[in-house]
Amino acid sequence: MENLSLILDEARKKLEEINSASELGNFYQNYLGKNGKITELLKMMKDIPNEEKKSFGMQVNNIKQEIQLLISNKEKELAKKQIDEKIEKTQLVDLTIPQRTKKGSLHPITIIQNKIIDIFLSMGFTVEDGNEIETEYNNFEAVNVPKNHPARDMQDTFYLDSGQVLKTHTSAAQNRIMKKYGAPLKAIFPGRCFRNEELDASHENTFFQIEGMMIDKDVSVANLIYFMKEMLTNVFGKQINVRLRPGFFPFVEPGFELDISCPYCDGKGCRVCKHSGWIELCPCGMIHPNVLRMGGIDPEKYQGFAFGLGFSRLAMMTYDITEIRLLNSGNIKALSQVRIK
Ligand code: DAH
């Protein structure tokens, strides 16, 4: 029995000195291998008197387990040591290697959207979200485009089996937002829109708009002009003049096409403005009383203006992108030429 504890002490000491897997392999053989010390002890069992067999067996087994545990701990220790040494030898980060990964950039659409959002936030507008899948009611009826109205033709879209549609314009959120906040109200809502379009360099089935609404007592076209001028002057970083021409949209009365003085030639005439000095930019108007009423707002008490700015086009103009399809293409080469200016 005394021998047994000596064996264990000796094993502990030996293990402490072991520094490699091969040494540990030898140690294993010496103790637990075929002719190892512990194996030999177990073989001795048959010569032990019966009354001592049980306690002897138990002790040998305890020692065996203890040595197995010590070996497995040593194994872990050696593995960790090996990894540490490897890390020390390998220089994981070589600060002298020139940077090969390219710096990313925001998408031109995101850049321009953020810019416009910032401007309107600074003028006290809230920023709302719209659904991309909308009810037919919100997309059409609620903005004064009943079934069979010819205006639906210009906004043919993708109909889902559920009867819902992919929204054709950000105006689709007008009703929801009026019902949510009531009057007075100052909000913009950017979003992705979809239409069944013949695709060409300036028409896509997926494009981006920012809708804006201001509803209050005594709101007039003067307010509309003021906010649009402010926004555009900020976007282009220079004084921009605007003019309104009559335009028809069922959800506004009167409705306008807002043109801006060409920011590239300051109205003198150039390739971009087709030598007219003006660029057609944004449809807008005074919200139709029917639309206010459907939104739960009394048109006798409140008026408002609304606009629907297509900012895919604005992004193209700002960043000199001549092909609208590039915007949704994921073509990194083309898109990464645009950087925040
Ligand atoms: N929703 C219209 C479109 O996509 C654009 C529009 C016109 C929005 C006039 C407005 C507006 O808010 O007042 O064609």
Short mmCIF file of C-alpha atoms and ligand atoms in Angstrom, two decimals:
data_model
loop_
_atom_site.label_atom_id
_atom_site.label_comp_id
_atom_site.label_asym_id
_atom_site.label_seq_id
_atom_site.Cartn_x
_atom_site.Cartn_y
_atom_site.Cartn_z
CA MET A 1 0.00 0.00 0.00
CA GLU A 2 2.81 2.43 0.81
CA ASN A 3 4.29 1.59 -2.55
CA LEU A 4 1.13 2.71 -4.19
CA SER A 5 1.31 6.27 -2.92
CA LEU A 6 5.01 6.37 -3.80
CA ILE A 7 4.14 5.42 -7.35
CA LEU A 8 1.68 8.28 -7.55
CA ASP A 9 4.15 10.82 -6.12
CA GLU A 10 6.78 9.67 -8.52
CA ALA A 11 4.38 9.90 -11.46
CA ARG A 12 3.48 13.48 -10.51
CA LYS A 13 7.12 14.51 -10.37
CA LYS A 14 7.90 12.91 -13.71
CA LEU A 15 4.96 14.53 -15.36
CA GLU A 16 6.07 17.96 -14.23
CA GLU A 17 9.29 17.57 -16.17
CA ILE A 18 7.59 16.47 -19.37
CA ASN A 19 7.76 18.99 -22.17
CA SER A 20 6.77 17.20 -25.34
CA ALA A 21 4.14 14.86 -26.73
CA SER A 22 6.68 12.11 -27.32
CA GLU A 23 7.82 12.26 -23.68
CA LEU A 24 4.20 12.08 -22.64
CA GLY A 25 3.72 9.02 -24.88
CA ASN A 26 6.63 7.27 -23.12
CA PHE A 27 5.21 8.20 -19.75
CA TYR A 28 1.88 6.67 -20.72
CA GLN A 29 3.58 3.43 -21.75
CA ASN A 30 5.58 3.35 -18.51
CA TYR A 31 2.45 3.55 -16.37
CA LEU A 32 -0.60 2.48 -18.30
CA GLY A 33 0.92 0.60 -21.23
CA LYS A 34 0.96 -3.19 -21.59
CA ASN A 35 3.84 -3.62 -19.16
CA GLY A 36 3.33 -0.34 -17.36
CA LYS A 37 3.59 -0.01 -13.61
CA ILE A 38 -0.14 0.25 -13.02
CA THR A 39 -0.91 -2.56 -15.44
CA GLU A 40 1.58 -4.72 -13.57
CA LEU A 41 -0.12 -3.89 -10.30
CA LEU A 42 -3.46 -4.97 -11.73
CA LYS A 43 -1.90 -8.20 -12.87
CA MET A 44 -0.74 -8.78 -9.27
CA MET A 45 -4.35 -8.92 -8.13
CA LYS A 46 -4.54 -12.65 -8.52
CA ASP A 47 -1.75 -13.13 -5.88
CA ILE A 48 -3.34 -10.89 -3.28
CA PRO A 49 -5.12 -12.60 -0.43
CA ASN A 50 -8.87 -12.53 -0.85
CA GLU A 51 -9.62 -10.24 2.10
CA GLU A 52 -7.26 -7.54 0.79
CA LYS A 53 -8.26 -7.84 -2.84
CA LYS A 54 -11.09 -5.38 -2.65
CA SER A 55 -9.24 -2.53 -0.99
CA PHE A 56 -6.10 -3.14 -3.07
CA GLY A 57 -8.15 -3.15 -6.27
CA MET A 58 -9.88 0.07 -5.29
CA GLN A 59 -6.64 1.86 -4.54
CA VAL A 60 -4.96 0.77 -7.74
CA ASN A 61 -7.99 1.91 -9.68
CA ASN A 62 -7.96 5.28 -7.92
CA ILE A 63 -4.33 5.74 -8.80
CA LYS A 64 -5.00 4.67 -12.36
CA GLN A 65 -7.75 7.26 -12.69
CA GLU A 66 -5.61 9.92 -11.09
CA ILE A 67 -2.78 9.23 -13.55
CA GLN A 68 -5.21 9.28 -16.48
CA LEU A 69 -6.44 12.67 -15.35
CA LEU A 70 -2.89 13.97 -14.94
CA ILE A 71 -2.06 12.78 -18.44
CA SER A 72 -5.07 14.43 -19.99
CA ASN A 73 -4.30 17.70 -18.20
CA LYS A 74 -0.75 17.54 -19.42
CA GLU A 75 -2.02 16.94 -22.95
CA LYS A 76 -4.11 20.10 -22.80
CA GLU A 77 -1.22 22.05 -21.36
CA LEU A 78 1.10 20.90 -24.16
CA ALA A 79 -1.50 21.74 -26.86
CA LYS A 80 -1.91 25.22 -25.48
CA LYS A 81 1.84 25.66 -25.29
CA GLN A 82 2.13 24.61 -28.90
CA ILE A 83 -0.46 27.19 -30.02
CA ASP A 84 1.18 29.93 -27.95
CA GLU A 85 4.52 29.18 -29.52
CA LYS A 86 3.01 29.24 -32.99
CA ILE A 87 1.36 32.61 -32.36
CA GLU A 88 4.60 33.97 -31.04
CA LYS A 89 6.48 32.81 -34.12
CA THR A 90 3.88 33.96 -36.65
CA GLN A 91 3.43 37.68 -37.06
CA LEU A 92 -0.34 37.77 -37.50
CA VAL A 93 -0.61 41.41 -38.47
CA ASP A 94 2.08 42.78 -40.66
CA LEU A 95 1.62 46.51 -40.52
CA THR A 96 4.06 47.04 -43.33
CA ILE A 97 1.94 45.27 -45.98
CA PRO A 98 0.17 47.83 -48.21
CA GLN A 99 -3.62 47.87 -47.73
CA ARG A 100 -5.30 45.79 -50.41
CA THR A 101 -8.96 45.96 -49.40
CA LYS A 102 -10.89 48.82 -50.96
CA LYS A 103 -12.64 51.34 -48.82
CA GLY A 104 -16.42 51.00 -49.11
CA SER A 105 -18.80 53.84 -49.75
CA LEU A 106 -22.48 54.52 -49.34
CA HIS A 107 -24.75 53.99 -52.33
CA PRO A 108 -25.43 57.24 -54.24
CA ILE A 109 -29.13 56.83 -53.47
CA THR A 110 -28.38 56.56 -49.76
CA ILE A 111 -26.09 59.57 -49.87
CA ILE A 112 -28.69 61.79 -51.48
CA GLN A 113 -31.51 60.43 -49.30
CA ASN A 114 -29.54 61.16 -46.12
CA LYS A 115 -28.78 64.64 -47.36
CA ILE A 116 -32.45 65.44 -48.02
CA ILE A 117 -33.54 63.90 -44.73
CA ASP A 118 -31.05 66.06 -42.83
CA ILE A 119 -32.33 69.19 -44.53
CA PHE A 120 -35.97 68.48 -43.76
CA LEU A 121 -35.22 67.43 -40.19
CA SER A 122 -33.55 70.78 -39.69
CA MET A 123 -36.77 72.45 -40.89
CA GLY A 124 -38.91 70.59 -38.34
CA PHE A 125 -40.25 67.75 -40.50
CA THR A 126 -40.45 64.21 -39.12
CA VAL A 127 -39.23 61.27 -41.18
CA GLU A 128 -41.72 58.46 -41.70
CA ASP A 129 -41.57 55.05 -43.31
CA GLY A 130 -43.89 53.61 -45.94
CA ASN A 131 -44.67 50.01 -46.82
CA GLU A 132 -43.32 48.60 -50.05
CA ILE A 133 -46.33 46.29 -50.26
CA GLU A 134 -49.44 48.41 -49.97
CA THR A 135 -53.17 47.97 -50.13
CA GLU A 136 -54.78 49.05 -53.36
CA TYR A 137 -56.81 51.47 -51.25
CA ASN A 138 -53.77 53.33 -49.90
CA ASN A 139 -51.93 53.34 -53.19
CA PHE A 140 -54.88 54.54 -55.28
CA GLU A 141 -58.30 55.20 -53.71
CA ALA A 142 -56.98 57.13 -50.71
CA VAL A 143 -55.13 59.53 -53.00
CA ASN A 144 -58.19 60.19 -55.10
CA VAL A 145 -57.52 57.64 -57.84
CA PRO A 146 -60.67 55.50 -57.88
CA LYS A 147 -60.96 52.23 -59.79
CA ASN A 148 -61.20 52.82 -63.56
CA HIS A 149 -59.55 56.24 -63.27
CA PRO A 150 -57.21 56.70 -66.26
CA ALA A 151 -54.41 57.84 -63.94
CA ARG A 152 -54.04 54.18 -62.89
CA ASP A 153 -52.79 53.43 -66.35
CA MET A 154 -49.64 55.51 -65.88
CA GLN A 155 -48.93 53.68 -62.67
CA ASP A 156 -49.37 50.08 -63.66
CA THR A 157 -47.63 47.95 -61.09
CA PHE A 158 -47.16 44.45 -59.75
CA TYR A 159 -50.28 42.96 -58.17
CA LEU A 160 -49.95 40.24 -55.56
CA ASP A 161 -52.36 37.31 -55.23
CA SER A 162 -53.59 38.92 -52.01
CA GLY A 163 -54.83 41.92 -54.02
CA GLN A 164 -52.10 44.14 -52.59
CA VAL A 165 -49.72 46.02 -54.83
CA LEU A 166 -46.07 46.99 -54.87
CA LYS A 167 -46.46 50.68 -54.17
CA THR A 168 -46.14 52.86 -57.25
CA HIS A 169 -45.39 56.08 -55.41
CA THR A 170 -44.60 57.29 -51.92
CA SER A 171 -47.97 59.06 -51.93
CA ALA A 172 -49.32 55.65 -50.89
CA ALA A 173 -48.33 56.43 -47.29
CA GLN A 174 -50.18 59.76 -47.16
CA ASN A 175 -53.41 58.32 -45.80
CA ARG A 176 -51.71 56.21 -43.13
CA ILE A 177 -49.65 59.16 -41.92
CA MET A 178 -52.58 61.59 -41.82
CA LYS A 179 -54.55 59.06 -39.78
CA LYS A 180 -51.59 58.50 -37.48
CA TYR A 181 -50.83 62.16 -36.68
CA GLY A 182 -53.83 64.22 -37.72
CA ALA A 183 -53.32 67.93 -38.35
CA PRO A 184 -51.10 69.91 -38.09
CA LEU A 185 -48.49 67.73 -39.71
CA LYS A 186 -45.04 68.11 -41.28
CA ALA A 187 -43.51 64.90 -42.55
CA ILE A 188 -41.37 63.44 -45.29
CA PHE A 189 -41.35 59.76 -46.21
CA PRO A 190 -38.68 58.34 -48.48
CA GLY A 191 -39.19 54.96 -50.11
CA ARG A 192 -38.65 52.49 -52.90
CA CYS A 193 -41.37 52.43 -55.56
CA PHE A 194 -42.21 50.00 -58.32
CA ARG A 195 -43.86 50.27 -61.71
CA ASN A 196 -44.37 48.21 -64.78
CA GLU A 197 -42.11 50.26 -67.04
CA GLU A 198 -40.52 49.92 -70.43
CA LEU A 199 -36.91 50.03 -69.29
CA ASP A 200 -34.49 52.51 -70.80
CA ALA A 201 -31.68 54.79 -69.66
CA SER A 202 -34.06 56.91 -67.58
CA HIS A 203 -36.85 54.44 -66.66
CA GLU A 204 -36.56 51.62 -64.16
CA ASN A 205 -39.13 49.28 -62.61
CA THR A 206 -37.68 50.17 -59.20
CA PHE A 207 -36.88 53.73 -58.19
CA PHE A 208 -36.82 56.04 -55.19
CA GLN A 209 -38.97 58.97 -54.15
CA ILE A 210 -39.32 61.24 -51.18
CA GLU A 211 -42.83 62.38 -50.42
CA GLY A 212 -43.40 65.45 -48.32
CA MET A 213 -46.52 66.83 -46.67
CA MET A 214 -47.22 69.90 -44.67
CA ILE A 215 -50.72 70.39 -43.29
CA ASP A 216 -51.73 73.30 -41.11
CA LYS A 217 -54.03 76.26 -40.97
CA ASP A 218 -53.39 78.82 -43.74
CA VAL A 219 -50.83 76.78 -45.65
CA SER A 220 -50.46 78.06 -49.20
CA VAL A 221 -48.39 77.65 -52.37
CA ALA A 222 -46.00 80.24 -50.89
CA ASN A 223 -45.06 77.73 -48.17
CA LEU A 224 -44.51 75.05 -50.78
CA ILE A 225 -42.17 77.28 -52.78
CA TYR A 226 -40.27 78.33 -49.67
CA PHE A 227 -39.54 74.79 -48.46
CA MET A 228 -38.66 73.47 -51.91
CA LYS A 229 -36.26 76.35 -52.52
CA GLU A 230 -34.62 75.83 -49.14
CA MET A 231 -34.18 72.14 -49.73
CA LEU A 232 -32.79 72.49 -53.25
CA THR A 233 -30.42 75.30 -52.34
CA ASN A 234 -29.04 73.03 -49.63
CA VAL A 235 -28.76 69.98 -51.89
CA PHE A 236 -26.91 71.85 -54.62
CA GLY A 237 -25.00 74.14 -52.30
CA LYS A 238 -26.01 77.28 -54.21
CA GLN A 239 -29.03 79.51 -54.70
CA ILE A 240 -31.63 77.67 -56.79
CA ASN A 241 -34.66 79.32 -58.34
CA VAL A 242 -37.86 77.44 -58.92
CA ARG A 243 -40.87 77.92 -61.15
CA LEU A 244 -44.23 76.20 -61.16
CA ARG A 245 -46.11 75.03 -64.20
CA PRO A 246 -49.60 73.55 -64.03
CA GLY A 247 -49.59 69.75 -63.80
CA PHE A 248 -52.34 67.22 -63.23
CA PHE A 249 -52.26 64.75 -60.36
CA PRO A 250 -55.54 63.52 -58.92
CA PHE A 251 -54.37 64.02 -55.32
CA VAL A 252 -53.61 67.73 -55.59
CA GLU A 253 -55.59 70.77 -56.63
CA PRO A 254 -54.00 72.86 -57.99
CA GLY A 255 -51.19 70.58 -59.11
CA PHE A 256 -47.80 71.68 -60.42
CA GLU A 257 -44.62 70.61 -62.05
CA LEU A 258 -41.80 72.29 -60.22
CA ASP A 259 -38.79 73.22 -62.35
CA ILE A 260 -35.46 74.36 -61.00
CA SER A 261 -33.03 76.78 -62.54
CA CYS A 262 -30.26 74.60 -63.97
CA PRO A 263 -27.60 74.26 -61.26
CA TYR A 264 -24.95 73.38 -63.83
CA CYS A 265 -25.09 76.53 -65.98
CA ASP A 266 -27.04 78.78 -63.57
CA GLY A 267 -29.84 79.07 -66.09
CA LYS A 268 -27.69 80.08 -69.04
CA GLY A 269 -28.39 76.89 -70.99
CA CYS A 270 -26.28 73.72 -71.21
CA ARG A 271 -26.38 70.05 -72.21
CA VAL A 272 -28.05 68.98 -68.92
CA CYS A 273 -30.97 71.42 -69.17
CA LYS A 274 -31.18 70.93 -72.91
CA HIS A 275 -30.32 74.62 -73.31
CA SER A 276 -33.54 75.79 -71.69
CA GLY A 277 -32.02 76.93 -68.40
CA TRP A 278 -34.64 74.89 -66.45
CA ILE A 279 -34.90 71.28 -65.30
CA GLU A 280 -38.19 69.58 -64.49
CA LEU A 281 -37.70 68.13 -61.04
CA CYS A 282 -40.64 67.56 -58.79
CA PRO A 283 -44.42 67.27 -59.07
CA CYS A 284 -46.31 68.89 -56.24
CA GLY A 285 -49.46 70.78 -55.33
CA MET A 286 -52.04 71.67 -52.72
CA ILE A 287 -53.54 68.51 -51.21
CA HIS A 288 -56.96 67.74 -52.66
CA PRO A 289 -59.82 68.15 -50.14
CA ASN A 290 -60.92 64.56 -50.84
CA VAL A 291 -57.49 63.30 -49.81
CA LEU A 292 -57.55 65.29 -46.58
CA ARG A 293 -61.07 64.06 -45.83
CA MET A 294 -60.12 60.42 -46.40
CA GLY A 295 -57.19 60.99 -44.03
CA GLY A 296 -59.60 62.17 -41.35
CA ILE A 297 -58.67 65.86 -41.68
CA ASP A 298 -61.28 68.58 -42.16
CA PRO A 299 -60.44 70.49 -45.39
CA GLU A 300 -62.52 73.44 -44.19
CA LYS A 301 -60.07 73.96 -41.33
CA TYR A 302 -56.78 72.78 -42.76
CA GLN A 303 -54.89 73.00 -46.02
CA GLY A 304 -51.62 71.46 -47.04
CA PHE A 305 -49.08 70.98 -49.75
CA ALA A 306 -47.50 67.74 -50.91
CA PHE A 307 -44.67 66.86 -53.24
CA GLY A 308 -43.21 63.67 -54.65
CA LEU A 309 -39.54 64.09 -55.40
CA GLY A 310 -37.99 61.35 -57.52
CA PHE A 311 -34.54 61.21 -56.09
CA SER A 312 -33.17 58.47 -58.33
CA ARG A 313 -33.15 61.26 -60.88
CA LEU A 314 -31.70 63.75 -58.44
CA ALA A 315 -28.90 61.30 -57.60
CA MET A 316 -28.18 60.85 -61.30
CA MET A 317 -28.01 64.59 -61.82
CA THR A 318 -25.90 65.23 -58.76
CA TYR A 319 -23.39 62.51 -59.50
CA ASP A 320 -23.45 62.64 -63.29
CA ILE A 321 -24.82 59.12 -63.70
CA THR A 322 -26.27 58.78 -67.18
CA GLU A 323 -27.89 55.36 -66.90
CA ILE A 324 -30.61 54.79 -64.24
CA ARG A 325 -30.18 51.02 -64.38
CA LEU A 326 -26.71 51.39 -62.84
CA LEU A 327 -28.34 52.48 -59.59
CA ASN A 328 -29.87 49.07 -58.93
CA SER A 329 -27.18 47.08 -60.64
CA GLY A 330 -24.75 46.44 -57.81
CA ASN A 331 -22.04 47.37 -60.30
CA ILE A 332 -19.33 48.33 -57.83
CA LYS A 333 -17.08 49.83 -60.49
CA ALA A 334 -19.71 52.35 -61.52
CA LEU A 335 -21.19 53.01 -58.08
CA SER A 336 -17.90 53.44 -56.26
CA GLN A 337 -17.02 56.39 -58.45
CA VAL A 338 -19.51 58.32 -56.38
CA ARG A 339 -18.17 59.65 -53.13
CA ILE A 340 -19.68 62.04 -50.65
CA LYS A 341 -18.75 65.45 -51.87
N1 DAH B 1 -47.12 60.44 -56.66
C1 DAH B 1 -46.78 61.13 -57.88
C2 DAH B 1 -46.06 60.19 -58.83
O1 DAH B 1 -45.35 59.37 -58.40
C3 DAH B 1 -45.92 62.32 -57.60
C4 DAH B 1 -46.61 63.41 -56.86
C5 DAH B 1 -47.24 64.42 -57.55
C6 DAH B 1 -46.61 63.42 -55.48
C7 DAH B 1 -47.86 65.45 -56.89
C8 DAH B 1 -47.25 64.46 -54.79
C9 DAH B 1 -47.87 65.48 -55.52
O2 DAH B 1 -47.29 64.52 -53.46
O3 DAH B 1 -48.45 66.50 -54.85
O4 DAH B 1 -46.22 60.33 -60.00
#
